[in-house]
Coordinates of C-alpha atoms in Angstrom, one line a residue:
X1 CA 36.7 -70.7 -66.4
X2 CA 40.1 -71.0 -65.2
X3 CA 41.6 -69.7 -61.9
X4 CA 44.6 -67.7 -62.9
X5 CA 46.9 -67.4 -59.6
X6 CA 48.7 -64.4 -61.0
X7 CA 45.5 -62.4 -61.2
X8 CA 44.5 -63.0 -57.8
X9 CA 48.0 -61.8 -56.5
X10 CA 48.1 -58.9 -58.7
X11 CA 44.3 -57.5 -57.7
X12 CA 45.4 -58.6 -54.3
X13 CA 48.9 -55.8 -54.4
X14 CA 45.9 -53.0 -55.9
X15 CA 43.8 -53.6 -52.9
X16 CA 46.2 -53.7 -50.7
X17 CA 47.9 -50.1 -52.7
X18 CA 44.6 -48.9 -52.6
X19 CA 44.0 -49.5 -48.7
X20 CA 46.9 -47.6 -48.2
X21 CA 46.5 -44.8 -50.5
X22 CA 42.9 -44.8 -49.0
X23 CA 43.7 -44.2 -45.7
X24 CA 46.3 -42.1 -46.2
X25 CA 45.1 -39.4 -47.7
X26 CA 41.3 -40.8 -47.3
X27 CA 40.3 -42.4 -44.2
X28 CA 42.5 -39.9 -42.1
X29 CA 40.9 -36.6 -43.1
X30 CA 37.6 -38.8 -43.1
X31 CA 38.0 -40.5 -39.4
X32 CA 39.6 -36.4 -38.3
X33 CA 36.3 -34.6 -39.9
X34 CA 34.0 -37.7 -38.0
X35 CA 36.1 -37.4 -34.8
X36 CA 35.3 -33.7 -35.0
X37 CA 32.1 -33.9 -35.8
X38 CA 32.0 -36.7 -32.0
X39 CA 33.6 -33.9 -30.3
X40 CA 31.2 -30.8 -31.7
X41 CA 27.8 -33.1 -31.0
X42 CA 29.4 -34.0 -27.5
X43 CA 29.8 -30.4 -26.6
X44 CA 26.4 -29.4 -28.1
X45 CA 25.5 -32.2 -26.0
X46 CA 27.2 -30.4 -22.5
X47 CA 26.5 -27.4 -23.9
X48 CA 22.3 -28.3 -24.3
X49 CA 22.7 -29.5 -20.9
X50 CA 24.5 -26.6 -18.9
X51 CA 21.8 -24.6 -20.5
X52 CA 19.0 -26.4 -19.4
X53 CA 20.5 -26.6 -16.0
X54 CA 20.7 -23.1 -16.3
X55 CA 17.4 -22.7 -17.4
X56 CA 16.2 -24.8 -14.2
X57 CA 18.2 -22.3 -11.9
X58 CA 16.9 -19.3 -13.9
X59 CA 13.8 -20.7 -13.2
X60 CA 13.5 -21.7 -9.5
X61 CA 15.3 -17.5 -9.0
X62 CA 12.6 -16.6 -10.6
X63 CA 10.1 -18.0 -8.5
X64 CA 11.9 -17.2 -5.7
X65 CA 12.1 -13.5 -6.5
X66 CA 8.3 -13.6 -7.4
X67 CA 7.7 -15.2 -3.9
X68 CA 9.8 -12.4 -2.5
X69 CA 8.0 -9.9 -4.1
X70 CA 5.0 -11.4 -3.1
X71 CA 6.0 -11.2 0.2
X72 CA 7.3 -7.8 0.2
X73 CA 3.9 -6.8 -0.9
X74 CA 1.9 -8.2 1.5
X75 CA 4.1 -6.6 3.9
X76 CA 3.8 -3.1 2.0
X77 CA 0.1 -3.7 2.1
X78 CA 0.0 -4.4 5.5
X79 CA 1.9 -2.0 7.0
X80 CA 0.0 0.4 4.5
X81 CA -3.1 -1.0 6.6
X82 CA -1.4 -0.3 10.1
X83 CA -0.5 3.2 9.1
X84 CA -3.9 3.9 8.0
X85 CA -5.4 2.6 10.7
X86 CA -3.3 4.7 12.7
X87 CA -4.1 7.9 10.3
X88 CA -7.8 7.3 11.5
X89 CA -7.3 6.5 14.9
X90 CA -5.4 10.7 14.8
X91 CA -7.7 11.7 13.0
X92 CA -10.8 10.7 15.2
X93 CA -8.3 11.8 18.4
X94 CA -7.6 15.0 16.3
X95 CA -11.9 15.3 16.3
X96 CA -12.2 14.3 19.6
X97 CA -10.3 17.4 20.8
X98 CA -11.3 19.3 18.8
X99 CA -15.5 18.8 19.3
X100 CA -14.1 19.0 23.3
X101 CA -12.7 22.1 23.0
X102 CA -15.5 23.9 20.7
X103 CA -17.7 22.1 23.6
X104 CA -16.0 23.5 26.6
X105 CA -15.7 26.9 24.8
X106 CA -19.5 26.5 23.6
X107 CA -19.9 26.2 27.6
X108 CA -17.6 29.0 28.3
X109 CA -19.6 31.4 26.0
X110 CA -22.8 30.0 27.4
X111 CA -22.1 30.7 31.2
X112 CA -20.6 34.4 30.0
X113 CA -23.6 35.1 28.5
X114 CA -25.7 33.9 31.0
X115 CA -23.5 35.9 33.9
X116 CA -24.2 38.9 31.8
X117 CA -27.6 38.3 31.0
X118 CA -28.7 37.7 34.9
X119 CA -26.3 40.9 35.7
X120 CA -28.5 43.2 33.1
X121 CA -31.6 41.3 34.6
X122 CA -30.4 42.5 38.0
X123 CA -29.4 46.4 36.7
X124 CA -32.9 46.6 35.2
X125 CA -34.7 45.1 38.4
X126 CA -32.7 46.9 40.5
X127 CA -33.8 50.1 38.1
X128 CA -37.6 49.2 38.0
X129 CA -37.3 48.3 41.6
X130 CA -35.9 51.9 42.4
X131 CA -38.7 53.5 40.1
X132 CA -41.0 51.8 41.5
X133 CA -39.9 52.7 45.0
X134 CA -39.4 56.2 43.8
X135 CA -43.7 55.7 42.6
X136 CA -44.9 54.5 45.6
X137 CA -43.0 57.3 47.6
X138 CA -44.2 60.2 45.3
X139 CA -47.4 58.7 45.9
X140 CA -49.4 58.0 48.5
X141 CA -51.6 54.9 48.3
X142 CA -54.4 54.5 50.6
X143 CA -55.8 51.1 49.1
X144 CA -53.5 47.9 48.7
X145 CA -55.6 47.8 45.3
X146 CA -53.7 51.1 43.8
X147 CA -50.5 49.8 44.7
X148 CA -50.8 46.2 43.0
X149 CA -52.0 48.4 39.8
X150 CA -49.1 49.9 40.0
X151 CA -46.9 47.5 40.6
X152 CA -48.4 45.5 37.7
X153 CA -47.9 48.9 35.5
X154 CA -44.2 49.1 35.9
X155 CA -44.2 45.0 35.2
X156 CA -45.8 45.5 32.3
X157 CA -43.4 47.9 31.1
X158 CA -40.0 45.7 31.9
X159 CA -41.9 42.6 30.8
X160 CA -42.7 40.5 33.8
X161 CA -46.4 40.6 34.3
X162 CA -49.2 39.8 31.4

């Protein structure tokens, strides 16, 4: 085998022609289409991790508003209690007046009737007592014995005496 100079020289100018030709219209669209392809992962890159940044904040506003709301409904539920509590306590004053006032009408209606009751009581005895005057006049007792007869007669008939 023999070294030929001329050979080496000549595959030497086709590399060299080749290298050039390569990245001309090779490695440039090549290294542009990879250079891209740095940018576009980069930006996926930000991109992935604006979002999960994002995410995070959409996630600690979320808990926030559900901690609000939680709040807001223990407050609803406990000024629901309050006002409740306050419905009863008008309601049982609402009762309270009201038993009162049938009470002191009850009362009312009681002494009436018993005002009227002892005024008929004192018409009647003032009625049998007259009769019974006007008896005992018409009559003449000689014994105490005939009188309390008829005294116990006219009782009878009012309702005083068994």
């Amino acid at each position: 085998m023999k070294f030929v100079w001329e050979n080496l020289v000549l595959a030497m100018i086709a590399i060299i022609i080749l290298y050039i030709l390569l990245s001309k219209y090779a490695f440039g669209p090549l290294f542009s289409i990879l250079e891209k392809r740095r940018q576009m992962v980069l930006q996926e890159i930000n991109e992935a991790s604006q979002s999960r940044e994002q995410a995070v904040s959409y996630v600690e506003e979320q808990k926030q508003a559900l901690e609000a709301a939680r709040k807001e409904a223990y407050e609803i539920i406990e000024q629901s209690k309050k006002t409740s509590g306050k419905h009863a306590d008008q309601l049982m004053a609402q009762a309270k007046e009201e038993a009162t006032r049938i009470k002191e009408e009850a009362v009312r209606e009681i002494a009436s009737e018993k005002n009227k009751a002892v005024l008929e009581l004192r018409n009647e005895v003032g009625a049998v007592s007259v009769k019974i005057a006007s008896k005992l006049l018409e009559k003449e007792v000689s014994s105490d014995n005939v009188q309390e007869e008829l005294v116990d007669q006219y009782l009878k008939e009012v309702g005083g005496r068994p």
